[in-house]
Coordinates of N, CA and C in Angstrom, one line a residue:
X1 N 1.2 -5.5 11.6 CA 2.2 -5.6 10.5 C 2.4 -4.2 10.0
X2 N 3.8 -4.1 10.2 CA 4.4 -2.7 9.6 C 4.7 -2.8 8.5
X3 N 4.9 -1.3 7.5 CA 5.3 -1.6 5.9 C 7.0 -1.3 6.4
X4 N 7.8 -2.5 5.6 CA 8.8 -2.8 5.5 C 9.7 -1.7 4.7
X5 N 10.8 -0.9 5.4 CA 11.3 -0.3 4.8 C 12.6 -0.6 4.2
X6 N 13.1 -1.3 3.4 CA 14.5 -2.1 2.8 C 14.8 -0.7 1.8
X7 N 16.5 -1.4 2.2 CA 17.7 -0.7 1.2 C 17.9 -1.9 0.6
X8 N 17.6 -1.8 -0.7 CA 18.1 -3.0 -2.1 C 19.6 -2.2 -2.0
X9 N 21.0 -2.9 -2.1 CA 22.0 -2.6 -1.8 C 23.0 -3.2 -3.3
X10 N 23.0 -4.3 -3.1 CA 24.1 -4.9 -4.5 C 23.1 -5.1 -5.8
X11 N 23.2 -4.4 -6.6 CA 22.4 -4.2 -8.4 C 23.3 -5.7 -8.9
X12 N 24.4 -6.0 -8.7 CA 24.9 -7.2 -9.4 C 24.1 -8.4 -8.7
X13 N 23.7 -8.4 -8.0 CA 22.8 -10.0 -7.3 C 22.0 -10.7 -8.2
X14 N 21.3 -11.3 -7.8 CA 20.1 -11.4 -8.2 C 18.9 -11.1 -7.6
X15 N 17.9 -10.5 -8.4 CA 16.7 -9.3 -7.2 C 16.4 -10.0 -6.1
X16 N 15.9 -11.2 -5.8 CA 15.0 -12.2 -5.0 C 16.4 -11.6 -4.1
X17 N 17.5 -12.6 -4.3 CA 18.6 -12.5 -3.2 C 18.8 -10.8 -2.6
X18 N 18.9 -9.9 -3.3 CA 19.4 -8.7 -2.5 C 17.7 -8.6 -2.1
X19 N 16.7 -8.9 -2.1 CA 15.7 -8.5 -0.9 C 15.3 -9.6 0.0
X20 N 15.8 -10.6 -0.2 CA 16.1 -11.7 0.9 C 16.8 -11.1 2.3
X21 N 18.2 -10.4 1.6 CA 19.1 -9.6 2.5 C 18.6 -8.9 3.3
X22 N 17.9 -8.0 2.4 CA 17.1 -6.5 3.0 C 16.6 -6.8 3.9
X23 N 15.7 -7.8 4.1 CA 14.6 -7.7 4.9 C 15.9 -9.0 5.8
X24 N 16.3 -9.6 5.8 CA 17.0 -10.1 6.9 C 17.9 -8.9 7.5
X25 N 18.3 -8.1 6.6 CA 19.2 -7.0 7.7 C 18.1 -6.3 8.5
X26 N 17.0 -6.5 7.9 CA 15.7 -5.5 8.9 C 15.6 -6.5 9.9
X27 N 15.3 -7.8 10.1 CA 15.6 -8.6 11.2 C 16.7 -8.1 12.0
X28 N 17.8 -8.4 11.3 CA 19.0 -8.7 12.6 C 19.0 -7.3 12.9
X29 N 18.4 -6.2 12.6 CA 18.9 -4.5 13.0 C 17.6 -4.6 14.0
X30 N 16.4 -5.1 14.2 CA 15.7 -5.0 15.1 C 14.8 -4.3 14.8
X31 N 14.3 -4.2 13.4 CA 13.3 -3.1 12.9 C 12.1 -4.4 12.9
X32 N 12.4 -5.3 12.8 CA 11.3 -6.5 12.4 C 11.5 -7.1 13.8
X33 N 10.2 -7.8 14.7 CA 10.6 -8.3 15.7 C 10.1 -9.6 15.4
X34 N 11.1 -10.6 16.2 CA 10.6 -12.0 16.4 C 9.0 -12.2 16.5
X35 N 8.4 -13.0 15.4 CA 7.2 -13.5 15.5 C 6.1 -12.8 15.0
X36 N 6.8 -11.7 14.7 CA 6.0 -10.2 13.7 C 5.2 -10.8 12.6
X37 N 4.5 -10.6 12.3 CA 3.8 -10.6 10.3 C 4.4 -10.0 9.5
X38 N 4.8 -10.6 8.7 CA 5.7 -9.7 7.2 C 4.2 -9.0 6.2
X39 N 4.6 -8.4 5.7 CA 3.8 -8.0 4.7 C 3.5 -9.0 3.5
X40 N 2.5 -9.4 3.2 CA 2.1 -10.2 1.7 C 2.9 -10.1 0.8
X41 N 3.3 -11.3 0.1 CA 4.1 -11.2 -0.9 C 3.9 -10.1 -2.4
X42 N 1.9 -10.1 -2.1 CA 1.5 -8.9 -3.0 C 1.5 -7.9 -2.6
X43 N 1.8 -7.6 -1.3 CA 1.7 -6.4 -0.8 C 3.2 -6.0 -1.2
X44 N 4.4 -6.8 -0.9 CA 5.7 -6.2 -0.9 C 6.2 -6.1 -2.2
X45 N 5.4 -6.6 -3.2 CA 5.8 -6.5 -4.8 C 5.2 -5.3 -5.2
X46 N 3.9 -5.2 -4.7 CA 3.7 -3.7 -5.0 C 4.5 -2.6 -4.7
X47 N 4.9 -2.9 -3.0 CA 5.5 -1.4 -2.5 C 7.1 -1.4 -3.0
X48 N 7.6 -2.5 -3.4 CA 9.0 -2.4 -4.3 C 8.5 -2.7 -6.4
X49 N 7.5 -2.8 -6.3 CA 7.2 -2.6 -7.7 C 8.3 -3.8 -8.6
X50 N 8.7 -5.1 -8.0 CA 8.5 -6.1 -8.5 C 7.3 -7.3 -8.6
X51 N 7.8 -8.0 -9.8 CA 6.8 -9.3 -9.4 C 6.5 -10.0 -8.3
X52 N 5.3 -11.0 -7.8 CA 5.3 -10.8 -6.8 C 5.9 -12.5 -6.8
X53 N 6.3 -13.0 -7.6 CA 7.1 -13.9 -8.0 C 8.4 -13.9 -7.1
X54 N 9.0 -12.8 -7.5 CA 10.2 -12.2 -6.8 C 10.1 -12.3 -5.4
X55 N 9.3 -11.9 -4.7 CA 9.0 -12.0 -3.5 C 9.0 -13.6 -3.3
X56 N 8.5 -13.8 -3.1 CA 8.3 -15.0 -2.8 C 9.4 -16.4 -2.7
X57 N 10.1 -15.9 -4.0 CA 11.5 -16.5 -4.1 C 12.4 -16.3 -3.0
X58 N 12.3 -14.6 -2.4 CA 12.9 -14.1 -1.5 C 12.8 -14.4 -0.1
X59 N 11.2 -14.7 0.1 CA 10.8 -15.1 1.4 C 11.1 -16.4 1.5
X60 N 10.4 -18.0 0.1 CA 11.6 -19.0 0.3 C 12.5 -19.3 0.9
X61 N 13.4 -17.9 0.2 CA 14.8 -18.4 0.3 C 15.1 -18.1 2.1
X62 N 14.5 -17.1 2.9 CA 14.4 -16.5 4.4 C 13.5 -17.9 4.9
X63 N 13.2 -18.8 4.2 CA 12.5 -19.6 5.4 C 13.2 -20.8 5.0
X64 N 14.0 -21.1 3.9 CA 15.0 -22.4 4.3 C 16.5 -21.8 5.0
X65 N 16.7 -20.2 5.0 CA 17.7 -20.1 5.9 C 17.1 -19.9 7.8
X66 N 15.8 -20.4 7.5 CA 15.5 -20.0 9.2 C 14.9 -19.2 9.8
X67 N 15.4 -17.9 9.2 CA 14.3 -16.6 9.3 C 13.3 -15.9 9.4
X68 N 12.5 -16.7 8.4 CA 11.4 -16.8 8.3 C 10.1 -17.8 8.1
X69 N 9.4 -17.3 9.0 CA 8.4 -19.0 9.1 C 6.8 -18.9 8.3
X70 N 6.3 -19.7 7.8 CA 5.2 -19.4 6.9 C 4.1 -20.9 7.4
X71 N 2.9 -20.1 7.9 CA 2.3 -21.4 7.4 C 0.6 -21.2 6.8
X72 N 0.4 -22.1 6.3 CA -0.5 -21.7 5.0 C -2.0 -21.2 5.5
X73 N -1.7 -20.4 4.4 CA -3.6 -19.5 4.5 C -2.7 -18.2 6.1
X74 N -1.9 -17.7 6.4 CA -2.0 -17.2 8.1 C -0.6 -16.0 7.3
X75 N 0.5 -16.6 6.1 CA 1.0 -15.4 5.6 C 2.8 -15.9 6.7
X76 N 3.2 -14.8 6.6 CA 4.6 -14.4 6.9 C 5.3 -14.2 8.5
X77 N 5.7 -15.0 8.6 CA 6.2 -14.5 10.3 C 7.7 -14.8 10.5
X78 N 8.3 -13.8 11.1 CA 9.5 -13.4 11.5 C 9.6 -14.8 12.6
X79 N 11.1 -15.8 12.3 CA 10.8 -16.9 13.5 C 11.3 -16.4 14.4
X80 N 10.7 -17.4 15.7 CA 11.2 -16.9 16.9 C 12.9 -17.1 17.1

């Protein structure tokens, strides 16, 4: 697992949604590969210095659009 480098892009969003984006444009740009480990949701609140609330809402929202697959106690995976 690599540390995730996102551009937060639209300040009018809502936070969760513009790092939803971020890290989905890191998917579809190829920086994140199919099946990869995402970083912890405490990890990624640290390194963007939000709650880690926030995250999580964000990753949520990446695993009911498909993106992202989670299953418990194992953490974050980019889907196939």
């Amino acid at each position: 697992m690599k540390a995730l480098n996102l551009t937060l892009k639209t300040p009018t969003k809502k936070l969760y949604l513009n790092i939803a984006d971020a890290i989905r444009n890191a998917i579809k740009s190829g920086n994140v590969s199919p099946l990869e480990k995402l970083p912890s949701a405490r990890a990624l609140a640290e390194q963007l210095r939000v709650n880690r609330h926030t995250i999580m809402a964000a990753y949520n929202e990446l695993i009911a659009q498909g993106w992202v697959e989670t299953k418990q106690r194992r953490g974050y995976t980019v889907a196939s």
